[in-house]
Tab-separated table of C-alpha atoms in Angstrom:
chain	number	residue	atom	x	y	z
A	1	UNK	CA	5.767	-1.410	21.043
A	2	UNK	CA	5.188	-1.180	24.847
A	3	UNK	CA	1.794	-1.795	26.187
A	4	UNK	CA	0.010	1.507	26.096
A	5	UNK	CA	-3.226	1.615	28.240
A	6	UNK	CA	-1.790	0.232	31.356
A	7	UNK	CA	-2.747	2.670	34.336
A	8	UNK	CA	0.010	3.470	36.093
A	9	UNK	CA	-0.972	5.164	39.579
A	10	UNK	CA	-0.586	9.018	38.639
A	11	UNK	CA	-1.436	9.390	35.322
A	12	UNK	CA	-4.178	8.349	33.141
A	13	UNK	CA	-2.785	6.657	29.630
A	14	UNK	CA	-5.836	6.569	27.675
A	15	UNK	CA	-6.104	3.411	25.948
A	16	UNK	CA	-4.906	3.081	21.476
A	17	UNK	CA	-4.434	1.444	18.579
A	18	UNK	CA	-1.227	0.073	20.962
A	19	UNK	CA	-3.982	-2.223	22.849
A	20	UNK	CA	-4.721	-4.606	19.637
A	21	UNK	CA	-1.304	-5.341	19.490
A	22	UNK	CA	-1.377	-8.207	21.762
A	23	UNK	CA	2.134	-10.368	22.448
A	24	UNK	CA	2.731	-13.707	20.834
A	25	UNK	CA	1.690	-16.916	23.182
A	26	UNK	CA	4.285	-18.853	21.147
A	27	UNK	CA	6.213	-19.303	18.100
A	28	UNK	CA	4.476	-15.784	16.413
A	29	UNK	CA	0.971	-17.204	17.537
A	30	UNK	CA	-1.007	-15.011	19.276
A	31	UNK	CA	-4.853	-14.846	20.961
A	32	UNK	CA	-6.630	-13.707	17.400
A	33	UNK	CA	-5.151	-16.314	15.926
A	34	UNK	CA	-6.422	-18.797	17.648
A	35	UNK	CA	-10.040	-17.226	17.977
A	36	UNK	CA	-9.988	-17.551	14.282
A	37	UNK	CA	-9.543	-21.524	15.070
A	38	UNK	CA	-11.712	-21.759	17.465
A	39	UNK	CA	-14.127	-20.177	16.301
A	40	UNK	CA	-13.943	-22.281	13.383
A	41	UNK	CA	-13.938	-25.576	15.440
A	42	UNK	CA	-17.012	-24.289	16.872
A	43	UNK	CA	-19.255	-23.689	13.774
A	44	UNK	CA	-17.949	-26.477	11.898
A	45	UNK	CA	-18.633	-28.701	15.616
A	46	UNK	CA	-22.575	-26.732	15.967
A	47	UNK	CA	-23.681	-27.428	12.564
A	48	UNK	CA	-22.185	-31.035	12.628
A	49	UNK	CA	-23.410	-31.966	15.762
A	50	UNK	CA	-27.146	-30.391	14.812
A	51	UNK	CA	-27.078	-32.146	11.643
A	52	UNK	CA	-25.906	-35.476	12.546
A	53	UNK	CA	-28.868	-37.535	13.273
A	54	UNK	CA	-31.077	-35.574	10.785
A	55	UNK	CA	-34.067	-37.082	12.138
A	56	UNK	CA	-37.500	-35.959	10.026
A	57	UNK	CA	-38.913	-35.040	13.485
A	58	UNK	CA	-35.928	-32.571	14.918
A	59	UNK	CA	-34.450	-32.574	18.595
A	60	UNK	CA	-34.141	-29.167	19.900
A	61	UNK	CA	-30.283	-29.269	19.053
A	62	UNK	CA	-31.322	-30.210	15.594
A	63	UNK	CA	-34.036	-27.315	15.439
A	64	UNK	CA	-31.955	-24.532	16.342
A	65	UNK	CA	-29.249	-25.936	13.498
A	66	UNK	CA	-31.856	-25.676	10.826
A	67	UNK	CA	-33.446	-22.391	11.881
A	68	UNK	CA	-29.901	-20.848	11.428
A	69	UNK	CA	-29.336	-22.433	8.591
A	70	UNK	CA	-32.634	-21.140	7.255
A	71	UNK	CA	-31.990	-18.052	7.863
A	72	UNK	CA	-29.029	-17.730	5.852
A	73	UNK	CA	-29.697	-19.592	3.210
A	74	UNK	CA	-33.407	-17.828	2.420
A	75	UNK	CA	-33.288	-14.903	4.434
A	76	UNK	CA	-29.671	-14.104	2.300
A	77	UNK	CA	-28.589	-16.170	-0.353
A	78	UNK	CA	-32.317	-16.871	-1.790
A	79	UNK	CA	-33.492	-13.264	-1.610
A	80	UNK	CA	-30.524	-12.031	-3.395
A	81	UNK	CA	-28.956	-13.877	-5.504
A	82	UNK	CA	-32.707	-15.222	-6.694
A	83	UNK	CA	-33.786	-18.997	-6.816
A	84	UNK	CA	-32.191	-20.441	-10.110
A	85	UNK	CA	-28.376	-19.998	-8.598
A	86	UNK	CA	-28.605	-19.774	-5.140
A	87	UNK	CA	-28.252	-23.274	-3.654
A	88	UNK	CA	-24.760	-22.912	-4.752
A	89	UNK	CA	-23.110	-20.316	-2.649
A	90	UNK	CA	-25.532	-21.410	0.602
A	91	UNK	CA	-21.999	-23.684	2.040
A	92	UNK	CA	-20.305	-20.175	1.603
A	93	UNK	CA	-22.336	-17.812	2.787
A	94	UNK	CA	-23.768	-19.751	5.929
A	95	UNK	CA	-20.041	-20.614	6.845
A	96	UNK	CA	-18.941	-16.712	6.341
A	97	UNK	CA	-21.811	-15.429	8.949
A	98	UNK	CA	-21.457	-18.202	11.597
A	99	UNK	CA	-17.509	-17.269	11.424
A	100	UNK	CA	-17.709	-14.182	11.367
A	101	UNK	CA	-20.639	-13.792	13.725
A	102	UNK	CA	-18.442	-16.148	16.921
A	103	UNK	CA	-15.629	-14.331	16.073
A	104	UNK	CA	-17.603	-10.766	16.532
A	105	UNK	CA	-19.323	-12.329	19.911
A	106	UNK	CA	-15.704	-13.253	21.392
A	107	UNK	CA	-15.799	-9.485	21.731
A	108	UNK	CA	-18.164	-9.596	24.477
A	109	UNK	CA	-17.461	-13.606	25.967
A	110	UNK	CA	-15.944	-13.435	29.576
A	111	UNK	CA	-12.174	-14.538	29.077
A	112	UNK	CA	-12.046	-14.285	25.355
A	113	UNK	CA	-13.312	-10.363	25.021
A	114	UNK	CA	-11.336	-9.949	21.828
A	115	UNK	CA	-13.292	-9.488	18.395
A	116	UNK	CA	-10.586	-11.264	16.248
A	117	UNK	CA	-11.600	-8.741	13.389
A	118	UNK	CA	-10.925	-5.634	14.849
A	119	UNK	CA	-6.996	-6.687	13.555
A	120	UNK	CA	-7.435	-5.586	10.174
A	121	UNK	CA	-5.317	-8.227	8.523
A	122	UNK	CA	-8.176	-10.941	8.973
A	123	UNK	CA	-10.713	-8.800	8.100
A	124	UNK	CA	-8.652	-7.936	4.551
A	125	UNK	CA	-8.352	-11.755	4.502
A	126	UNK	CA	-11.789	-12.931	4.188
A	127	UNK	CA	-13.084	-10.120	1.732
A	128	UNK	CA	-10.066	-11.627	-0.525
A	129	UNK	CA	-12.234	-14.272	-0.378
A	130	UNK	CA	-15.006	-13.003	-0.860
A	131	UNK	CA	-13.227	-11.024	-3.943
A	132	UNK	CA	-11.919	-14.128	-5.546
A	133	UNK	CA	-15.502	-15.786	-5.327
A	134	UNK	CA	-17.253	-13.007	-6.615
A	135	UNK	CA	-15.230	-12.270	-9.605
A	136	UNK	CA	-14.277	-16.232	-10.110
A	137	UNK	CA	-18.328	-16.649	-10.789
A	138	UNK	CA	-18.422	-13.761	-12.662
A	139	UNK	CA	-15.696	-14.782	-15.340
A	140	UNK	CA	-17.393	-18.711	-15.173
A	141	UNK	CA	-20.441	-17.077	-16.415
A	142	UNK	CA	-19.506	-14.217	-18.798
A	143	UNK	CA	-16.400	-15.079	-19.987
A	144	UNK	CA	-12.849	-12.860	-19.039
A	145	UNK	CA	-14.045	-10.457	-21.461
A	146	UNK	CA	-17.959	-10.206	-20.861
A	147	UNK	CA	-16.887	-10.047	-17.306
A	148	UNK	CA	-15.147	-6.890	-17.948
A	149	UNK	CA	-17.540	-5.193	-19.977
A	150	UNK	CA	-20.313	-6.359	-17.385
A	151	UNK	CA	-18.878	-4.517	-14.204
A	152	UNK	CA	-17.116	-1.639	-16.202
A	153	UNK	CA	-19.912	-0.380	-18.773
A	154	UNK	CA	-22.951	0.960	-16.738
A	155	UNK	CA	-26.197	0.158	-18.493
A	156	UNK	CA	-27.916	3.599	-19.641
A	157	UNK	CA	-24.743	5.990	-20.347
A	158	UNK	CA	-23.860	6.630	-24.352
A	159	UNK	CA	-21.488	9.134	-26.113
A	160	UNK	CA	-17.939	10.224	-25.127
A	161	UNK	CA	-18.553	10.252	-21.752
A	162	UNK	CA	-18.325	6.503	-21.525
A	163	UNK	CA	-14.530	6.839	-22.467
A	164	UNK	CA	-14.441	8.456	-18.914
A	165	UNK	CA	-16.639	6.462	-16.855
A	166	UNK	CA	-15.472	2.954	-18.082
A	167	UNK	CA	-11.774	3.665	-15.753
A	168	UNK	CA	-14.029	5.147	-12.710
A	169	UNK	CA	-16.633	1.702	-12.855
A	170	UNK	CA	-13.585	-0.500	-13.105
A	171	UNK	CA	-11.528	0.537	-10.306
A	172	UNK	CA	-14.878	1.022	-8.213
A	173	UNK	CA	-16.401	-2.262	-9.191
A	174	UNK	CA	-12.998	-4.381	-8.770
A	175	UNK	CA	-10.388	-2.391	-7.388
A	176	UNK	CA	-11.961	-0.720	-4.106
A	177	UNK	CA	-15.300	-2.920	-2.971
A	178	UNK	CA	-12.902	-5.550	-0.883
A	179	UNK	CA	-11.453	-2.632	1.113
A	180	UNK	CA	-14.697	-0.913	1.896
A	181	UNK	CA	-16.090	-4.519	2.941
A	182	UNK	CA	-13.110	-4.967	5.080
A	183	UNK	CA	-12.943	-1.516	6.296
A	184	UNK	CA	-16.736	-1.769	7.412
A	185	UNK	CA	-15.966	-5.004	9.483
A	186	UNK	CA	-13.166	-3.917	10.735
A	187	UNK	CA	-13.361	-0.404	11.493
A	188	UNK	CA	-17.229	-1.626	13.285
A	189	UNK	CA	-15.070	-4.197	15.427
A	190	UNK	CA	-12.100	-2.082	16.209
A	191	UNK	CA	-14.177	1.052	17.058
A	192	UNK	CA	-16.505	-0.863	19.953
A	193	UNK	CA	-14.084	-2.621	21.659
A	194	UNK	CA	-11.520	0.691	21.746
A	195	UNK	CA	-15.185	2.013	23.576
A	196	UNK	CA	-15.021	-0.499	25.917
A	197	UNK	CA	-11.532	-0.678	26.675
A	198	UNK	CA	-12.110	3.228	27.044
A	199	UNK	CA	-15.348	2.921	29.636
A	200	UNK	CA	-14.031	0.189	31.389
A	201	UNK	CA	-10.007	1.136	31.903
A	202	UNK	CA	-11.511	5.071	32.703
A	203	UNK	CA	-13.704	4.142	34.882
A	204	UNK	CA	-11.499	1.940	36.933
A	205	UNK	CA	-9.199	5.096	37.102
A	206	UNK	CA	-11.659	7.393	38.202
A	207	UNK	CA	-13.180	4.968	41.038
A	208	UNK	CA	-9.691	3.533	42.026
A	209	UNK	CA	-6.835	5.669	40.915
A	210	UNK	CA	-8.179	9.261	41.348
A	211	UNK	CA	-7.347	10.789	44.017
A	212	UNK	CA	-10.171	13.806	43.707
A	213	UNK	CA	-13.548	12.436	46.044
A	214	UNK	CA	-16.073	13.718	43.036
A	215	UNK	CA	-14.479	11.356	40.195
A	216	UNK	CA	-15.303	8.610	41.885
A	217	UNK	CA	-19.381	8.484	40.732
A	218	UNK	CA	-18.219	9.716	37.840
A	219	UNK	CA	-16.306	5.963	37.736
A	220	UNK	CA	-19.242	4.351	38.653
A	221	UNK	CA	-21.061	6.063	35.583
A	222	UNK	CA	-18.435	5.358	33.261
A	223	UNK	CA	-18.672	1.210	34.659
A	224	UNK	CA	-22.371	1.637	34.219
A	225	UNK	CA	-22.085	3.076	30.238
A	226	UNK	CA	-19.446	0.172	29.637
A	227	UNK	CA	-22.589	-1.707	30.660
A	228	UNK	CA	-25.069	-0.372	28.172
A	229	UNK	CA	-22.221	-0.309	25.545
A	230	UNK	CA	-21.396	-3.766	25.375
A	231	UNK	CA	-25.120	-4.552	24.764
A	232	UNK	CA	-24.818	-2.006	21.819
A	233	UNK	CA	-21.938	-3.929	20.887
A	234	UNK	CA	-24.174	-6.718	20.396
A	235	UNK	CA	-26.049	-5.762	18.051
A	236	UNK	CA	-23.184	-4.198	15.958
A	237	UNK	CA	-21.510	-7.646	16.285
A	238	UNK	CA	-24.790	-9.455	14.579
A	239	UNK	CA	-25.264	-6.723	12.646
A	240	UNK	CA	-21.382	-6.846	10.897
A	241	UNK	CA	-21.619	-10.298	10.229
A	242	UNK	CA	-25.212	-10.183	8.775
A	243	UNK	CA	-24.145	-7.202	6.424
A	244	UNK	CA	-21.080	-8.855	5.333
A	245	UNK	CA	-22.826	-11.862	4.374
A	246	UNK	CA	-25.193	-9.750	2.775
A	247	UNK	CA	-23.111	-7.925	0.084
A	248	UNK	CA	-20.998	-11.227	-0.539
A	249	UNK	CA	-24.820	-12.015	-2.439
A	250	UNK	CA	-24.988	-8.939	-3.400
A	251	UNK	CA	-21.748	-9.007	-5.387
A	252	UNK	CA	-21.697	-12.105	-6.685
A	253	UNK	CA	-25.857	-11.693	-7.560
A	254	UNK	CA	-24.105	-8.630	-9.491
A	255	UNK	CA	-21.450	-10.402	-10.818
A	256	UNK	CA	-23.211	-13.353	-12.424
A	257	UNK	CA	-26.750	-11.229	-13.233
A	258	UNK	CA	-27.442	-10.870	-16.870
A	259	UNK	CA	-26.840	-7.546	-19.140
A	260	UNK	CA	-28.462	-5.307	-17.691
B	1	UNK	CA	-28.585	-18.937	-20.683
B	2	UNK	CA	-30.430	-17.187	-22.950
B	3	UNK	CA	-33.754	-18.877	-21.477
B	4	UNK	CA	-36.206	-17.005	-19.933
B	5	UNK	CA	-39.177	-18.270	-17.848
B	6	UNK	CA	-40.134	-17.304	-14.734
B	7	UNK	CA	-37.361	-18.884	-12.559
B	8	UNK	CA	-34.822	-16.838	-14.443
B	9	UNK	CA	-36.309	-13.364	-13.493
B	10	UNK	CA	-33.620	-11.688	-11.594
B	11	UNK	CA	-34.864	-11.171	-7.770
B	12	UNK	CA	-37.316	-8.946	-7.054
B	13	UNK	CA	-35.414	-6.774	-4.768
B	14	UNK	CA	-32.533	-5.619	-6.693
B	15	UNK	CA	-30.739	-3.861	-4.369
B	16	UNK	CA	-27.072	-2.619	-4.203
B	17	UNK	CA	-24.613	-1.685	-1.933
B	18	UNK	CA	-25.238	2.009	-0.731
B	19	UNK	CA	-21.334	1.891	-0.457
B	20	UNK	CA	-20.786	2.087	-4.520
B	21	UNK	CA	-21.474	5.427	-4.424
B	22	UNK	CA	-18.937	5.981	-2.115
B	23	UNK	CA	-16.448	3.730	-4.042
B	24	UNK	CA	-17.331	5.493	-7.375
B	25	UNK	CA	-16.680	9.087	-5.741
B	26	UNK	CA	-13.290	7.449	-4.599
B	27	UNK	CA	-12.312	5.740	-7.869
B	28	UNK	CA	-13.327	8.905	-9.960
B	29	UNK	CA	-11.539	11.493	-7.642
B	30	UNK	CA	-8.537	8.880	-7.511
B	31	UNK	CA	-8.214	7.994	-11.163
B	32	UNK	CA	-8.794	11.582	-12.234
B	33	UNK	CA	-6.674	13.327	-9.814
B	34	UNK	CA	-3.911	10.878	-11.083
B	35	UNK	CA	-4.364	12.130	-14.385
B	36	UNK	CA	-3.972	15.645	-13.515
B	37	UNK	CA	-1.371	15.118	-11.055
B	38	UNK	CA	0.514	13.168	-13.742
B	39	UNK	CA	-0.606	16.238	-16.866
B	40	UNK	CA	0.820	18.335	-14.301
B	41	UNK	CA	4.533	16.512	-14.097
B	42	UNK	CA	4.283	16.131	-17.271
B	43	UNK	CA	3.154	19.861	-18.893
B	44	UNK	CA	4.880	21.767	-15.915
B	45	UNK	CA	1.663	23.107	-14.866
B	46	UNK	CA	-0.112	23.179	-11.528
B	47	UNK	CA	-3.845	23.197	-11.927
B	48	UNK	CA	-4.359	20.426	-13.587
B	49	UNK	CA	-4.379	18.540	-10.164
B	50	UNK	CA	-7.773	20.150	-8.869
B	51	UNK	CA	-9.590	19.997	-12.262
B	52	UNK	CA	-9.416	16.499	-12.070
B	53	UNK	CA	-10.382	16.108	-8.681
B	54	UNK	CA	-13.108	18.192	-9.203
B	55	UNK	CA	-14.161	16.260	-12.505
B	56	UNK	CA	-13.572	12.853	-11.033
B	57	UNK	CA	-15.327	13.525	-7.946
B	58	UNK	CA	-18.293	15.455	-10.842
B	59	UNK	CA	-18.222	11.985	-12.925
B	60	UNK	CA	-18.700	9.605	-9.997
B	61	UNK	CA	-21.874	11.408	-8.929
B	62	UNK	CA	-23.311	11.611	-12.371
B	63	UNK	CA	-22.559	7.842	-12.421
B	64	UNK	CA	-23.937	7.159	-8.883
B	65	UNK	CA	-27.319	9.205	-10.509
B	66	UNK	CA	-27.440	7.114	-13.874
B	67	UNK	CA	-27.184	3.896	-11.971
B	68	UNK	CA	-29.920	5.042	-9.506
B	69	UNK	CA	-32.535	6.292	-12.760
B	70	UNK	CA	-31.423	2.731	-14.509
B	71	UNK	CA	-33.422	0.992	-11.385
């Protein structure tokens, strides 16, 4: 595929899916890729850094590691999946939103600008995860069988029609939550940066390119709306990674709940 | 874990994904419209398909409102 967006001097290409498709650095590797470890090297580095002293009066460093652990582990894991199992999937969940939550913000760092998830692959990657855990918990606690009949028989539904719904609360239950959970990461990811790209490559056009005098405010708007975008971005980028996290504990708080 | 006390109370805020009702609406229209699709092959008929669109997409809300009374 040939790398769509670039402006040539008449025309206007306006930028597509083509843009994601970045080349290989080396041997098949390419710049998501190595977000993905980097990003990694820099939550596993933060946390072990902040927590290596673990002094009972904390440094600043140490502070700001606790707070976000805090925050996942009560504000998340606590509130959802309730107090009896929770301290279990806190090493989980707080490493799923710090991932997920660098790997958003490379979006918007100088150099890096690349959300790794807005390549779908990844995104399908770590809601397998998330799928495995969820139904590997549920099966530990209600057997193969229980498991089943937990996420396929709705509570407060009787008679034939049961026959019918058991299919529809299988597949929906199993079968389709770890595409909508990818979809919503990814589409979220993909979506804001093909804004910027937009903003950003259009507005160079207008203010550069163009040969008409009255595009070239327009340009400047377009630069200035790139502007206010990426801070939107921002917040979508937390936002992602905090409601990912988020229905992880929801669906294993489902998954392991008793009969409802 | 057939204990009860109050540490075992299931959290107070027993919230769900708002997206289930959109997966349920997409399994029931899905599995359904199979069904018909495949009745249809099958029989040599062609509205078979629609019906069970229309009654998958009719038993994922009805399950999307029992689930809702239930809490």
């Amino acid at each position: 595929m040939t790398i769509a967006g670039l402006v040539r001097a008449e025309e206007f290409t306006p930028p597509g899916p083509g843009d994601f498709e970045l080349p290989a650095l080396f041997g098949g590797v390419d710049k998501p890729m190595l977000q993905l470890v980097l990003a990694a090297l820099l939550v596993v580095g933060f946390f072990w850094v902040a927590s290596r002293r673990g002094e009972l009066v904390p440094g600043k460093l140490q502070f700001a590691g606790e707070q976000a652990y805090t925050f996942v582990r009560n504000g998340i894991a606590r509130d959802i999946i309730g107090s009896r199992d929770f301290m279990m999937f806190v090493p989980y969940l707080v490493a799923l939103f710090f991932f997920i939550l660098v790997n958003n913000f490379f979006g918007l760092v100088p150099l890096i600008q690349f959300p790794s998830f807005s390549r779908a692959s990844f995104a399908y990657g770590l809601a397998a995860l998330t799928w495995v855990l969820y139904n590997g918990v549920g099966i530990w606690r209600h057997g193969l069988f229980g498991y089943l009949k937990h996420q396929s028989v709705p509570g407060g539904v009787s008679g034939p029609i049961l026959a019918l719904i058991i299919p529809l609360e299988f597949i929906s239950n199993i079968l389709v939550r770890p595409f909508t959970l990818a979809l919503r990461l990814f589409a979220n990811m993909f979506a804001g940066h093909l804004l910027l790209i937009l903003f950003t490559l259009g507005g160079e056009y207008l203010l550069l390119t163009s040969d008409v005098a009255f595009y070239k405010p327009v340009g400047v708007v377009a630069f200035l709306l790139a502007i206010a975008i990426s801070f939107l971005e921002l917040l979508v980028q937390f936002l992602q990674a905090y409601v990912f996290t988020l229905l992880t504990a929801m669906y294993v708080s489902g998954a392991i709940a008793e009969e409802h | 874990m057939s204990q009860s006390g109050p540490f075992t109370e299931p959290p107070a805020s027993r919230s769900q994904d708002p997206w289930v009702a959109f997966g349920r609406l997409v399994a029931g229209v899905g599995i359904y419209g199979l069904c018909g699709w495949l009745l249809d092959r099958w029989l040599g008929t062609s509205f078979l398909l629609p019906v069970g669109i229309v009654a998958g997409a009719a038993l994922g809300l009805y399950l999307v409102f029992v689930s809702v009374r239930e809490r």
